[in-house]
PDB file of C-alpha atoms and ligand atoms in Angstrom:
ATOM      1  CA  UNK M  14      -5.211  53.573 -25.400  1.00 95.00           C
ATOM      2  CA  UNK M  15      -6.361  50.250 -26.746  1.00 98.00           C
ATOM      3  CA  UNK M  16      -5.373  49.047 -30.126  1.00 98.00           C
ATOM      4  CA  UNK M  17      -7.327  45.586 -31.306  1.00 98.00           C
ATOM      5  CA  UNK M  18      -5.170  43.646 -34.176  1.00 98.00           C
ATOM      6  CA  UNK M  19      -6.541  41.309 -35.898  1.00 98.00           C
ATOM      7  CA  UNK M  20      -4.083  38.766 -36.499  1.00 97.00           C
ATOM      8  CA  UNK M  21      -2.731  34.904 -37.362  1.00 94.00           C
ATOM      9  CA  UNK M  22      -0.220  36.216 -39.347  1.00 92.00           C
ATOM     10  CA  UNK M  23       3.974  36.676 -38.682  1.00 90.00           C
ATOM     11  CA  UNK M  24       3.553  40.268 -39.258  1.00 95.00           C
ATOM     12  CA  UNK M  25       0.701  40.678 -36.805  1.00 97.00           C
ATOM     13  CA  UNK M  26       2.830  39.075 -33.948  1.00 97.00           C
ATOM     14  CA  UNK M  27       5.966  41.137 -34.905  1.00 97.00           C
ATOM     15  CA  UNK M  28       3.177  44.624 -35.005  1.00 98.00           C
ATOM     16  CA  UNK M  29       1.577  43.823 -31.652  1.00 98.00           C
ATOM     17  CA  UNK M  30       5.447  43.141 -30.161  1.00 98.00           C
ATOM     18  CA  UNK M  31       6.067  46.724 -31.339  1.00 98.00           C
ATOM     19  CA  UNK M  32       2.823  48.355 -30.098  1.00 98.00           C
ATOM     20  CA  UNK M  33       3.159  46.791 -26.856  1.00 97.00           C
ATOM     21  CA  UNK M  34       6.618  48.328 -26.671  1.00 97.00           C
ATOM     22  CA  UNK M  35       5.618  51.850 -28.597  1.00 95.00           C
ATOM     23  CA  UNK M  36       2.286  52.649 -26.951  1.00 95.00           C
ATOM     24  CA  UNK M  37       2.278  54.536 -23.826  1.00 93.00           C
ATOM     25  CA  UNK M  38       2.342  53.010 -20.544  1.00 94.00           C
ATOM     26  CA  UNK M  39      -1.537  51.635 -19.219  1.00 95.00           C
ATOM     27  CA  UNK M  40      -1.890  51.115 -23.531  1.00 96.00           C
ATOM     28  CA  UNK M  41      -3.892  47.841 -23.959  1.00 98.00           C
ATOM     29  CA  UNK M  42      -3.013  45.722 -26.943  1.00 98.00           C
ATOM     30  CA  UNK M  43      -5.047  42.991 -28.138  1.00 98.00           C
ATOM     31  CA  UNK M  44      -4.981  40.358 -30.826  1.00 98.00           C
ATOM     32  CA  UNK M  45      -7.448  38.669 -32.275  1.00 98.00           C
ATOM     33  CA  UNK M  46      -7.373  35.116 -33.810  1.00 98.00           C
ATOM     34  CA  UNK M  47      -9.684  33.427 -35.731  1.00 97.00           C
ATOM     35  CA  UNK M  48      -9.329  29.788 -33.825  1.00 95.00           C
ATOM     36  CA  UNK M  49      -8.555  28.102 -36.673  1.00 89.00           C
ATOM     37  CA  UNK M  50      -5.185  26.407 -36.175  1.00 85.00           C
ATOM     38  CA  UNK M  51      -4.576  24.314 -33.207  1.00 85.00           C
ATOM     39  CA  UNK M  52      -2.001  25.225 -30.990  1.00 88.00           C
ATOM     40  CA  UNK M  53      -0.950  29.233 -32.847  1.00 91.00           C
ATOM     41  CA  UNK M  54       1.656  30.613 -31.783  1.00 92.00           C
ATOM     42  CA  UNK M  55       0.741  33.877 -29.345  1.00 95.00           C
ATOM     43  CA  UNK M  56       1.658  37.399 -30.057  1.00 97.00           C
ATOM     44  CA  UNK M  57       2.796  39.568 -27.005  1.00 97.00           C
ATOM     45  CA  UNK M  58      -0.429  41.553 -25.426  1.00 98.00           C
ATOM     46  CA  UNK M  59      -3.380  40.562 -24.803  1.00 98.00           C
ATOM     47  CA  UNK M  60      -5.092  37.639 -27.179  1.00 98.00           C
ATOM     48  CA  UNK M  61      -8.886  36.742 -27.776  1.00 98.00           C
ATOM     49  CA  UNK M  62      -9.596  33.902 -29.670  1.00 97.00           C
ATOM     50  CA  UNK M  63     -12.965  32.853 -32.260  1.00 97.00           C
ATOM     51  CA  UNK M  64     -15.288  35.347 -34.636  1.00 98.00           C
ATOM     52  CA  UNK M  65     -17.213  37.663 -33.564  1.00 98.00           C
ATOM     53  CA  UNK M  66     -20.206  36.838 -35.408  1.00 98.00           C
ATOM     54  CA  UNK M  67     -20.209  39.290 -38.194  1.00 98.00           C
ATOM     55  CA  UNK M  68     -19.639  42.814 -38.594  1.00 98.00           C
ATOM     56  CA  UNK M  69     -21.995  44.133 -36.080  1.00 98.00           C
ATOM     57  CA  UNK M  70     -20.456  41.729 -33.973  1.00 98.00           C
ATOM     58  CA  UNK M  71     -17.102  42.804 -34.069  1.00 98.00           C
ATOM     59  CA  UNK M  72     -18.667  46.775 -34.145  1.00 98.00           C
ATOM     60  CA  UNK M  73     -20.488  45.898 -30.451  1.00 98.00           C
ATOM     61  CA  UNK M  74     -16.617  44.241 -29.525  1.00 98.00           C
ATOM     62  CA  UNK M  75     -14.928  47.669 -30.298  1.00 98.00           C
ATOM     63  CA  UNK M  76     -17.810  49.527 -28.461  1.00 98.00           C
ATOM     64  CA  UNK M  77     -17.712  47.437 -25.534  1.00 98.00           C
ATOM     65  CA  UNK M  78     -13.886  46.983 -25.160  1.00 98.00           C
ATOM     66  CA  UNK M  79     -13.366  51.064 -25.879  1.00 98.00           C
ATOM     67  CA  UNK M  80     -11.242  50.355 -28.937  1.00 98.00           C
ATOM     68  CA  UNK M  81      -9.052  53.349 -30.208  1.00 97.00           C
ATOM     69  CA  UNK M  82      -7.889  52.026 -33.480  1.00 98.00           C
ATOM     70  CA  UNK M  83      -8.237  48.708 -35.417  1.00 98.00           C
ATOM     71  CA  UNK M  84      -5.590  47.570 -37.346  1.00 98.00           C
ATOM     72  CA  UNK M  85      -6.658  44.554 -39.862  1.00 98.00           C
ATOM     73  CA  UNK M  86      -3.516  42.277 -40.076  1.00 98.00           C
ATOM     74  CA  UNK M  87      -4.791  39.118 -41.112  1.00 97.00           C
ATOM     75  CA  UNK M  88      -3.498  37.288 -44.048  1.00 93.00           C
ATOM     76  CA  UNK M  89      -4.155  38.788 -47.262  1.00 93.00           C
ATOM     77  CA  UNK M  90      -6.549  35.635 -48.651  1.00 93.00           C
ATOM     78  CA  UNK M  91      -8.877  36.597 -45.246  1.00 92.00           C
ATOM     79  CA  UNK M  92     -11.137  38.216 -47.494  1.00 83.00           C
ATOM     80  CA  UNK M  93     -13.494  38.326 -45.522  1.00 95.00           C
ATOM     81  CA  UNK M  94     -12.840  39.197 -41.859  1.00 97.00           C
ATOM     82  CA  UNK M  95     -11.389  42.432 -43.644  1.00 96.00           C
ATOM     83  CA  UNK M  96     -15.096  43.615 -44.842  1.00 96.00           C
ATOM     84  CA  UNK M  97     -15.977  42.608 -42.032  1.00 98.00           C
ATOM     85  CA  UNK M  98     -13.571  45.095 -39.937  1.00 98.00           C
ATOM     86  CA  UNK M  99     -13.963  47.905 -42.587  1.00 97.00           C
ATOM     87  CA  UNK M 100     -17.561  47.902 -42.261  1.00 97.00           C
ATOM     88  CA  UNK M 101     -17.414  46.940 -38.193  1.00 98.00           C
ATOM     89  CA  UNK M 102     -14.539  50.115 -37.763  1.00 98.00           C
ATOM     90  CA  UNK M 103     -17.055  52.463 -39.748  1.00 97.00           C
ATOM     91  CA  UNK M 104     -20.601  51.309 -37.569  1.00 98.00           C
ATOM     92  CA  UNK M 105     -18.348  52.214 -34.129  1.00 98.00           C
ATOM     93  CA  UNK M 106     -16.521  54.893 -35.335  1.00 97.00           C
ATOM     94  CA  UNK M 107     -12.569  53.437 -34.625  1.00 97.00           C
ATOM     95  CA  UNK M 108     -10.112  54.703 -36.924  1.00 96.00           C
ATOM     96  CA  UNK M 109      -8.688  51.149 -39.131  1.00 97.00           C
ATOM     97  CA  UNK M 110      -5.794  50.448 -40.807  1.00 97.00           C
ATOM     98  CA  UNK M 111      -4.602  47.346 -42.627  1.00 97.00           C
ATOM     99  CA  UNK M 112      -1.308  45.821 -42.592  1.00 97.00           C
ATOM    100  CA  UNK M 113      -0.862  43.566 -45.848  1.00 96.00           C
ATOM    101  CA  UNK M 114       3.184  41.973 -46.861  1.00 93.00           C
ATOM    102  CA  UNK M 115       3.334  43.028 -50.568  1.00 94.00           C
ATOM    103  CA  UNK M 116       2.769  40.187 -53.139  1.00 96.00           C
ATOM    104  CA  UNK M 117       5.501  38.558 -54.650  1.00 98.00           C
ATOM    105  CA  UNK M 118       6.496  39.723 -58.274  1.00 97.00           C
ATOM    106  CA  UNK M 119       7.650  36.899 -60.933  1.00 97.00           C
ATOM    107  CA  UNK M 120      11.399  37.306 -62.082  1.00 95.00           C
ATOM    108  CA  UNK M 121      13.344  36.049 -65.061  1.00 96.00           C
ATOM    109  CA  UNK M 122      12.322  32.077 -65.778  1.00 96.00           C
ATOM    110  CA  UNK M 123       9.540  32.027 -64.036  1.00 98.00           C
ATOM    111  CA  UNK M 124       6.718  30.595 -65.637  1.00 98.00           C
ATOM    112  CA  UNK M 125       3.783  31.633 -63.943  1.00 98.00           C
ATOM    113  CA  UNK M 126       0.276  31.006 -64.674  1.00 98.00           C
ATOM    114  CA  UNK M 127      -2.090  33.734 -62.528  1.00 98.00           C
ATOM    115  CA  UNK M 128      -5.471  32.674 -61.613  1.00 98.00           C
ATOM    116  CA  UNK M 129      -8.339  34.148 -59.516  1.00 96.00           C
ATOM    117  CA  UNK M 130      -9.279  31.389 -57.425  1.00 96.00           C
ATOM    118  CA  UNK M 131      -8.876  27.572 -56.566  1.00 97.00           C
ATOM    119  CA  UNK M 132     -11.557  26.412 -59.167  1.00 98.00           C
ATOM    120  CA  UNK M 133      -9.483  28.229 -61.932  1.00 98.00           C
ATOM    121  CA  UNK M 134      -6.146  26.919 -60.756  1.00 98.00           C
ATOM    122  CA  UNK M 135      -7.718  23.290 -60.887  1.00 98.00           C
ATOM    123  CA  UNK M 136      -9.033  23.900 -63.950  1.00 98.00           C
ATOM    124  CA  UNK M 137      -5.650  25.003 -65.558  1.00 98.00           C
ATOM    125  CA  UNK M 138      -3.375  22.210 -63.672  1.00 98.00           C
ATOM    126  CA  UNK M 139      -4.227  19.597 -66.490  1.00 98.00           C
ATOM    127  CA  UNK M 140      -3.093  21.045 -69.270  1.00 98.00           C
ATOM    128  CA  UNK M 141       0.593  22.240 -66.753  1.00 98.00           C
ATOM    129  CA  UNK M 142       1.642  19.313 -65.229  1.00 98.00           C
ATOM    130  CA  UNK M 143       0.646  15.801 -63.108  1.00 98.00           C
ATOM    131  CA  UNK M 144       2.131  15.652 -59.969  1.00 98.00           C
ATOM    132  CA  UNK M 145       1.571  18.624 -58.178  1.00 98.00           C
ATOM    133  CA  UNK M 146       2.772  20.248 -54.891  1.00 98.00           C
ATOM    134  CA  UNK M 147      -0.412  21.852 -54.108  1.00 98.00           C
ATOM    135  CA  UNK M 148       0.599  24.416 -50.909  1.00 98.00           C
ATOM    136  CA  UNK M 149      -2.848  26.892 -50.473  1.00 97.00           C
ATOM    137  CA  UNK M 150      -3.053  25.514 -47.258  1.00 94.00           C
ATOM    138  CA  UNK M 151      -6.327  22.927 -45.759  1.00 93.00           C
ATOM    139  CA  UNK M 152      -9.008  24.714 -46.351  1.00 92.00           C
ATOM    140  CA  UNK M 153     -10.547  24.977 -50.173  1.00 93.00           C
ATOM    141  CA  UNK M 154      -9.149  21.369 -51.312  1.00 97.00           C
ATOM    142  CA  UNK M 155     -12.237  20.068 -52.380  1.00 97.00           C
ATOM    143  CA  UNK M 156     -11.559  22.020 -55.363  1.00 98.00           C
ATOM    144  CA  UNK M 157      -8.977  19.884 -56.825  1.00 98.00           C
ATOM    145  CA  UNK M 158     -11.170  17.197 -55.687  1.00 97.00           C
ATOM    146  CA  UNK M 159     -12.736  16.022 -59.273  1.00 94.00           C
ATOM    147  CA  UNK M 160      -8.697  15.689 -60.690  1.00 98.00           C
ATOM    148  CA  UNK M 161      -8.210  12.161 -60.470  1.00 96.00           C
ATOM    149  CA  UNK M 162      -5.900  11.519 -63.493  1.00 97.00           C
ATOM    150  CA  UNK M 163      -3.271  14.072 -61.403  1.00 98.00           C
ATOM    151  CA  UNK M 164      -1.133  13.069 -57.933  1.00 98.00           C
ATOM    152  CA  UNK M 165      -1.013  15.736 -55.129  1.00 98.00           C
ATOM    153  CA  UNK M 166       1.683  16.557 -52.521  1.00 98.00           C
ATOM    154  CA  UNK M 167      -0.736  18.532 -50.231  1.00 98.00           C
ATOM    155  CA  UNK M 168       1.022  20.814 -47.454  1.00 98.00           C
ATOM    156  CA  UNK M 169      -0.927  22.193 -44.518  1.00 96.00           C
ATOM    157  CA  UNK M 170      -0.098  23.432 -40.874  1.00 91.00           C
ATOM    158  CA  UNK M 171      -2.940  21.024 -39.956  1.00 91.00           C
ATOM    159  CA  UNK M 172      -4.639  18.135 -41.660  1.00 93.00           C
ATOM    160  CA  UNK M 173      -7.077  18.774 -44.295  1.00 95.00           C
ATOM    161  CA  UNK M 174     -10.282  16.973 -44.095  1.00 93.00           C
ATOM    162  CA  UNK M 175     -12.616  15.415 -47.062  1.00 96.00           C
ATOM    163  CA  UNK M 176     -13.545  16.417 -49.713  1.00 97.00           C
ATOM    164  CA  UNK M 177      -9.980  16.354 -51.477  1.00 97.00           C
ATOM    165  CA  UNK M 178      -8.365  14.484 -54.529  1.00 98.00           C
ATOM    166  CA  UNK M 179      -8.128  10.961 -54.324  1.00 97.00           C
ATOM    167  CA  UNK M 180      -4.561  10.404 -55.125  1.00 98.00           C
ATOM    168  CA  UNK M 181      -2.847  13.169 -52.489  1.00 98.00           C
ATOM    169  CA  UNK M 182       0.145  12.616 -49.897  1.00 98.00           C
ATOM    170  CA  UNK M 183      -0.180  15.482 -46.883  1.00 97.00           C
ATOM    171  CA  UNK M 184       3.005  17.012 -46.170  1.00 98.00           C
ATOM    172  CA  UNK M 185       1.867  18.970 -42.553  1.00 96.00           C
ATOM    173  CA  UNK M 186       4.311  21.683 -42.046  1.00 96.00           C
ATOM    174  CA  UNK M 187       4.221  24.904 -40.515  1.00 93.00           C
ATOM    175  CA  UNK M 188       7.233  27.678 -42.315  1.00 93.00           C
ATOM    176  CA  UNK M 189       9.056  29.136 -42.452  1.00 94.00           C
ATOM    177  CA  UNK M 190      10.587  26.690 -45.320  1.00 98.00           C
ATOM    178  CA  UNK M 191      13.869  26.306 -46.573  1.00 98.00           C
ATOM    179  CA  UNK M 192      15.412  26.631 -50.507  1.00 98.00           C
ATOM    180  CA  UNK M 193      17.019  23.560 -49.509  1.00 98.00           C
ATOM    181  CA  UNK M 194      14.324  21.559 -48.025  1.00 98.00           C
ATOM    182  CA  UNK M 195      12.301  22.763 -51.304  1.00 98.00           C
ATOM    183  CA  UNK M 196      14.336  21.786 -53.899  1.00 98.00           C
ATOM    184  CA  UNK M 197      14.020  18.650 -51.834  1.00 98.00           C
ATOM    185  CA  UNK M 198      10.511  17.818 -51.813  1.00 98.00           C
ATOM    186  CA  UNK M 199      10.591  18.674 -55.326  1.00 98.00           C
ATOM    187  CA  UNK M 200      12.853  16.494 -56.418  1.00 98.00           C
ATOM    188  CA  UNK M 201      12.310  13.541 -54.323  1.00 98.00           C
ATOM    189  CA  UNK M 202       8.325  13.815 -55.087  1.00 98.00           C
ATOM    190  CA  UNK M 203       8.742  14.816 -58.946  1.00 98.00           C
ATOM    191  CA  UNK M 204       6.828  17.364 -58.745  1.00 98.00           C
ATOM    192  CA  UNK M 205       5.963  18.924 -62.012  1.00 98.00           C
ATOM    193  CA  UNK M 206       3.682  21.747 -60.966  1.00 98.00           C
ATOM    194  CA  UNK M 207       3.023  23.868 -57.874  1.00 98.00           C
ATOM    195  CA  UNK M 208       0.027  25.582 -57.009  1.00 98.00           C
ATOM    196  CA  UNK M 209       0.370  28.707 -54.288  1.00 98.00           C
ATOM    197  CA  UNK M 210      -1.280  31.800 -53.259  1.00 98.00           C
ATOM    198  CA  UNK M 211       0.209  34.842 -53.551  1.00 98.00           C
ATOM    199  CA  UNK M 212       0.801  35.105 -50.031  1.00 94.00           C
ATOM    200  CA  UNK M 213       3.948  37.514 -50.117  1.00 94.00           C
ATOM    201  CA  UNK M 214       6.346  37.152 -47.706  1.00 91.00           C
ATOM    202  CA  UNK M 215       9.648  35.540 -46.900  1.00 92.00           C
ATOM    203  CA  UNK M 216       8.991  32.387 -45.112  1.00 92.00           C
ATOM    204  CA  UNK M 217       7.463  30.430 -47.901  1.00 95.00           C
ATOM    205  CA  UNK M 218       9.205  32.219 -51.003  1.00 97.00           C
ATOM    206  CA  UNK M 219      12.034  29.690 -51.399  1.00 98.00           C
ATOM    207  CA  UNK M 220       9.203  27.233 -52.887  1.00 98.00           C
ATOM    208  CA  UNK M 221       9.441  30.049 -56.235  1.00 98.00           C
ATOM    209  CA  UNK M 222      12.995  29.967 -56.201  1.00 98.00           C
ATOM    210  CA  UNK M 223      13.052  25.989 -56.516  1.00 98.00           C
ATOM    211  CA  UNK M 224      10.285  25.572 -58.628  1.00 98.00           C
ATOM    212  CA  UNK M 225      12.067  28.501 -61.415  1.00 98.00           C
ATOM    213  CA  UNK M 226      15.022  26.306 -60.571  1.00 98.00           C
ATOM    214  CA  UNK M 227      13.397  23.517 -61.414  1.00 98.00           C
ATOM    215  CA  UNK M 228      11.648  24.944 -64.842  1.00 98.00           C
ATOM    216  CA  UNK M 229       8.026  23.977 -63.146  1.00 98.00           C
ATOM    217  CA  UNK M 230       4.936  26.037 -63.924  1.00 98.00           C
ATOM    218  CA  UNK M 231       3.458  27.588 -60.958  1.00 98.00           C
ATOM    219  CA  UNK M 232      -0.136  28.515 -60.415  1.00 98.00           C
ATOM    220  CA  UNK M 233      -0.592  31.798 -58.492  1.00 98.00           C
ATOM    221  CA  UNK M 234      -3.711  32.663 -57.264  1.00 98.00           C
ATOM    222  CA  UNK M 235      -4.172  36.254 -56.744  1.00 97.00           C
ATOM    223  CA  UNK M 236      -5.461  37.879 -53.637  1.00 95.00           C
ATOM    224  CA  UNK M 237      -8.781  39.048 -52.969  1.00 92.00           C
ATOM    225  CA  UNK M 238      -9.173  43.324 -52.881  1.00 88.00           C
ATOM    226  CA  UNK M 239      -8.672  45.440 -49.420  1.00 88.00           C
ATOM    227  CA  UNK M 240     -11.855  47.161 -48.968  1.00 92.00           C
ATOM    228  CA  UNK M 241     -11.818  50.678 -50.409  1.00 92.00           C
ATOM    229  CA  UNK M 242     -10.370  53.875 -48.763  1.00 91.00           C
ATOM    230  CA  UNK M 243      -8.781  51.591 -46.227  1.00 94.00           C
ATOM    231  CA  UNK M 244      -4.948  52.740 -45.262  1.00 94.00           C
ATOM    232  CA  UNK M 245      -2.235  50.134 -46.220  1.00 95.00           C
ATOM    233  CA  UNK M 246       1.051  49.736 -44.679  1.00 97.00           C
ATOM    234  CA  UNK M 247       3.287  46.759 -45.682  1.00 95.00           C
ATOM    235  CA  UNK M 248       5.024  46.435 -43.024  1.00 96.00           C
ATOM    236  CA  UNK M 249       4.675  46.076 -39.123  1.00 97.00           C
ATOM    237  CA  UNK M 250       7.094  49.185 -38.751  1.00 98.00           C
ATOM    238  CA  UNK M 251       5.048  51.178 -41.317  1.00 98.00           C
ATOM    239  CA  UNK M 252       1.695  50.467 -39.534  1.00 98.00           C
ATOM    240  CA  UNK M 253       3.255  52.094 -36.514  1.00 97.00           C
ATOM    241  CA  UNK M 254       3.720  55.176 -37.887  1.00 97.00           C
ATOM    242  CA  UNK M 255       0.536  55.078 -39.793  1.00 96.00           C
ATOM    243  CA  UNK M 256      -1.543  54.461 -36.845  1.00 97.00           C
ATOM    244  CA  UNK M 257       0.321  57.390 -35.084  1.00 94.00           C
ATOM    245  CA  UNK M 258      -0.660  59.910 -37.629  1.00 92.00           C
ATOM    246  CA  UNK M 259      -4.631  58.442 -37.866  1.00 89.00           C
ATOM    247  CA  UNK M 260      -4.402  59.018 -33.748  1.00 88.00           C
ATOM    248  CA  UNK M 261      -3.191  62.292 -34.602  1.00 84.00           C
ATOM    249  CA  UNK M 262      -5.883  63.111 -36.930  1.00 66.00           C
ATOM    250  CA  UNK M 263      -9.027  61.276 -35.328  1.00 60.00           C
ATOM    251  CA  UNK M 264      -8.187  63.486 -32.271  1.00 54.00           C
TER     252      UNK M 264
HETATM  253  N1  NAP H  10      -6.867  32.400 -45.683  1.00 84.35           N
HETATM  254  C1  NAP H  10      -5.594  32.041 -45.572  1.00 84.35           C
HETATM  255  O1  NAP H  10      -4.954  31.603 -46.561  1.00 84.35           O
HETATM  256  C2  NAP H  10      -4.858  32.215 -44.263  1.00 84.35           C
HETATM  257  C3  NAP H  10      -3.508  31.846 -44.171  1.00 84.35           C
HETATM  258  C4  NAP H  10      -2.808  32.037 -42.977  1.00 84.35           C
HETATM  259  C5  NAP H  10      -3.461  32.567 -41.893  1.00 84.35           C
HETATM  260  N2  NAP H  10      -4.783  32.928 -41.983  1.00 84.35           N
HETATM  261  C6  NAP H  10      -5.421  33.511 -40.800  1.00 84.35           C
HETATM  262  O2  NAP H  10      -6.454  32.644 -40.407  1.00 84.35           O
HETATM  263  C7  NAP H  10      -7.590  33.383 -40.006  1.00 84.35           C
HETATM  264  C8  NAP H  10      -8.832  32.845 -40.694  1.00 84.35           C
HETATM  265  O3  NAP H  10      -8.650  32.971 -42.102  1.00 84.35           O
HETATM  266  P1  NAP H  10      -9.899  32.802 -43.090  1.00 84.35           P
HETATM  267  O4  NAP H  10      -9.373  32.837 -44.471  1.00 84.35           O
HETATM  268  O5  NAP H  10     -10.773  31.694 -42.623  1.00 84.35           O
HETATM  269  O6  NAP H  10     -10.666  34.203 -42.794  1.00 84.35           O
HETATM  270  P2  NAP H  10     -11.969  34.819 -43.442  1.00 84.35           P
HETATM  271  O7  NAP H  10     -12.578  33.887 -44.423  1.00 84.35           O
HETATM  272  O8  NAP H  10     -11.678  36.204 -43.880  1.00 84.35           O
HETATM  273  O9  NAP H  10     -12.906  34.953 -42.159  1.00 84.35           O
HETATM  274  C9  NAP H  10     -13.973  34.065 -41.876  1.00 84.35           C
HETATM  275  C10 NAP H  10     -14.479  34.373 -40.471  1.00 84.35           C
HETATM  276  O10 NAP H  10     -13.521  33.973 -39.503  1.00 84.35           O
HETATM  277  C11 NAP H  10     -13.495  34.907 -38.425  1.00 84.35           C
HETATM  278  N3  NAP H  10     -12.151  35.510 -38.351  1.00 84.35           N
HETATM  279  C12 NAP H  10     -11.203  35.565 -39.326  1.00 84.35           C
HETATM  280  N4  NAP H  10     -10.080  36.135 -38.865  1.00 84.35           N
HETATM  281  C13 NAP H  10     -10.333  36.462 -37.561  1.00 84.35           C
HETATM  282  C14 NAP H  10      -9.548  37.049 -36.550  1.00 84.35           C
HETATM  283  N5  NAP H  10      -8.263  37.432 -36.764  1.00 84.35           N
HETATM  284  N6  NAP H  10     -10.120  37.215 -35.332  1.00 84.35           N
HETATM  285  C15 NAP H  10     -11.406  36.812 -35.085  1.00 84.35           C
HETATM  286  N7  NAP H  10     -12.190  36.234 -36.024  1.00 84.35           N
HETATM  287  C16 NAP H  10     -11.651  36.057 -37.240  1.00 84.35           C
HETATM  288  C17 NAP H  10     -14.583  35.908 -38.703  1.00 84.35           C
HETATM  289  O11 NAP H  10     -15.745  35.405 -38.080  1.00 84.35           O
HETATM  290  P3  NAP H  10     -16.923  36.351 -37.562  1.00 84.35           P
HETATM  291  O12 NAP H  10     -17.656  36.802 -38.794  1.00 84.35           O
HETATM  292  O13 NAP H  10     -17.716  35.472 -36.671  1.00 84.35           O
HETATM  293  O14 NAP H  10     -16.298  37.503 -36.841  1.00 84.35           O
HETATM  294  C18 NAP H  10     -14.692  35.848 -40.214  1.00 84.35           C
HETATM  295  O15 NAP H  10     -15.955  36.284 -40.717  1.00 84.35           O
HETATM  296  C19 NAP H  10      -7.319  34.854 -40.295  1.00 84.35           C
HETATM  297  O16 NAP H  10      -7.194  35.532 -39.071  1.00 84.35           O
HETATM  298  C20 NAP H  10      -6.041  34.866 -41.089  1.00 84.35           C
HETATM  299  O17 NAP H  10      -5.190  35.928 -40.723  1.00 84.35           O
HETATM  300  C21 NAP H  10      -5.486  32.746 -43.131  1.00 84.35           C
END
């Protein structure tokens, strides 16, 4: 048995720990990263780093490496490696799940303002606030790039590079992050609007908590669809079980 994950997210470590301990004995399990962050942190298994150059690409990988089942784990704004394994998992026939932490859900005094993508979120932030803790990670700043009457507190596991807003700290930081250390950056920074993802997920929720604390809009840019027909689980224990009864079925 060989299960590929395709990871560089918490919950994909924590699913290959399991399927390295579930999985009969002689089971191969292998993760996948993208090669984007220096120095990631390696699930247990097997790992293989870089793209695959496209769907065919990652269809000739499963042929090659006698994949049994695919399960897409990568973070939920990946749009695009999932098409990618949806339409790879179809071409060579491997059963594919995905493995997606639900979204988070706004509670009483929040003040949340969703958007669809980074160009709408910097097209709202004028008219919310001036100093803003901008936390959608390195990639996509360029967006926010145009803003020059606003100040950014940008945080990123690794540096961003140009093009970005002209008056921005970095704040590099890997979570998971603190209610504590939050409130702190907020304060100390006077931060009057965040931006975020909706990334789900525990280790970088406390940021709502201190910003609803704090009465600050937040921006929350909504994630991109799961390809159609493809089974969800939303947790690493659920995706277990779910690839145990698509085994059972593709046999
Ligand atoms: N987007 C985020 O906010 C975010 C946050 C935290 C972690 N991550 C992780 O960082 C990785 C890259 O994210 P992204 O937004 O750049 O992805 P993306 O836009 O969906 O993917 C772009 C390309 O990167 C390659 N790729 C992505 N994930 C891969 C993986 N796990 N293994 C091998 N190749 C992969 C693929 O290249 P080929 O077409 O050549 O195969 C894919 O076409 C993902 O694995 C994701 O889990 C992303």
């Amino acid at each position: 048995m060989h299960v590929l994950v395709l990871g560089g997210t918490t919950e994909a470590r924590r699913l290959a720990g399991l399927l390295v301990a579930a999985l009969p004995e002689g089971s191969r399990v292998t993760s996948s990263l993208a090669g984007r962050v220096a120095g990631p942190r390696l699930p247990p298994g097997e790992v293989r780093i870089g793209g695959f150059g496209g769907a065919g690409g990652l269809a000739a990988w499963l042929r090659t490496h006698r994949v049994d089942a695919l399960i897409d784990a990568t973070h939920p704004f990946a749009g695009t490696i999932s098409f990618h394994a949806a339409a790879g998992a179809a071409a060579a026939h491997v059963p594919l799940l995905a493995l997606r932490r639900p979204g988070w859900v706004p509670g009483p005094g929040d003040d949340w303002h969703p958007v669809v993508s980074l160009e709408e979120a910097a097209a709202v932030l004028p008219a919310l606030g001036r100093r803003v803790f901008l936390t959608t990670g390195r990639l996509g700043l360029g967006a926010f790039a145009g803003l020059d009457g606003l100040w950014f507190l940008a945080r990123s596991v690794d540096a961003p590079e140009p093009p970005y807003p002209a008056r921005m700290e970095t704040l590099p930081a890997r979570g998971p992050f603190t209610l504590d250390g939050e409130r702190e950056l907020i304060r100390r920074h006077r931060v009057d609007v965040l931006v975020t993802k909706d990334s789900g997920g525990a280790a970088t929720a406390p940021k709502l908590a201190a910003a609803r604390e704090a009465r600050i809009p937040v921006v929350v840019v909504r994630r991109p669809p799961v390809p159609e027909g493809v089974a969800v689980a939303g947790k690493p224990e659920e995706a277990v079980s779910l690839l145990r009864e698509l085994l059972g079925h593709a046999r």
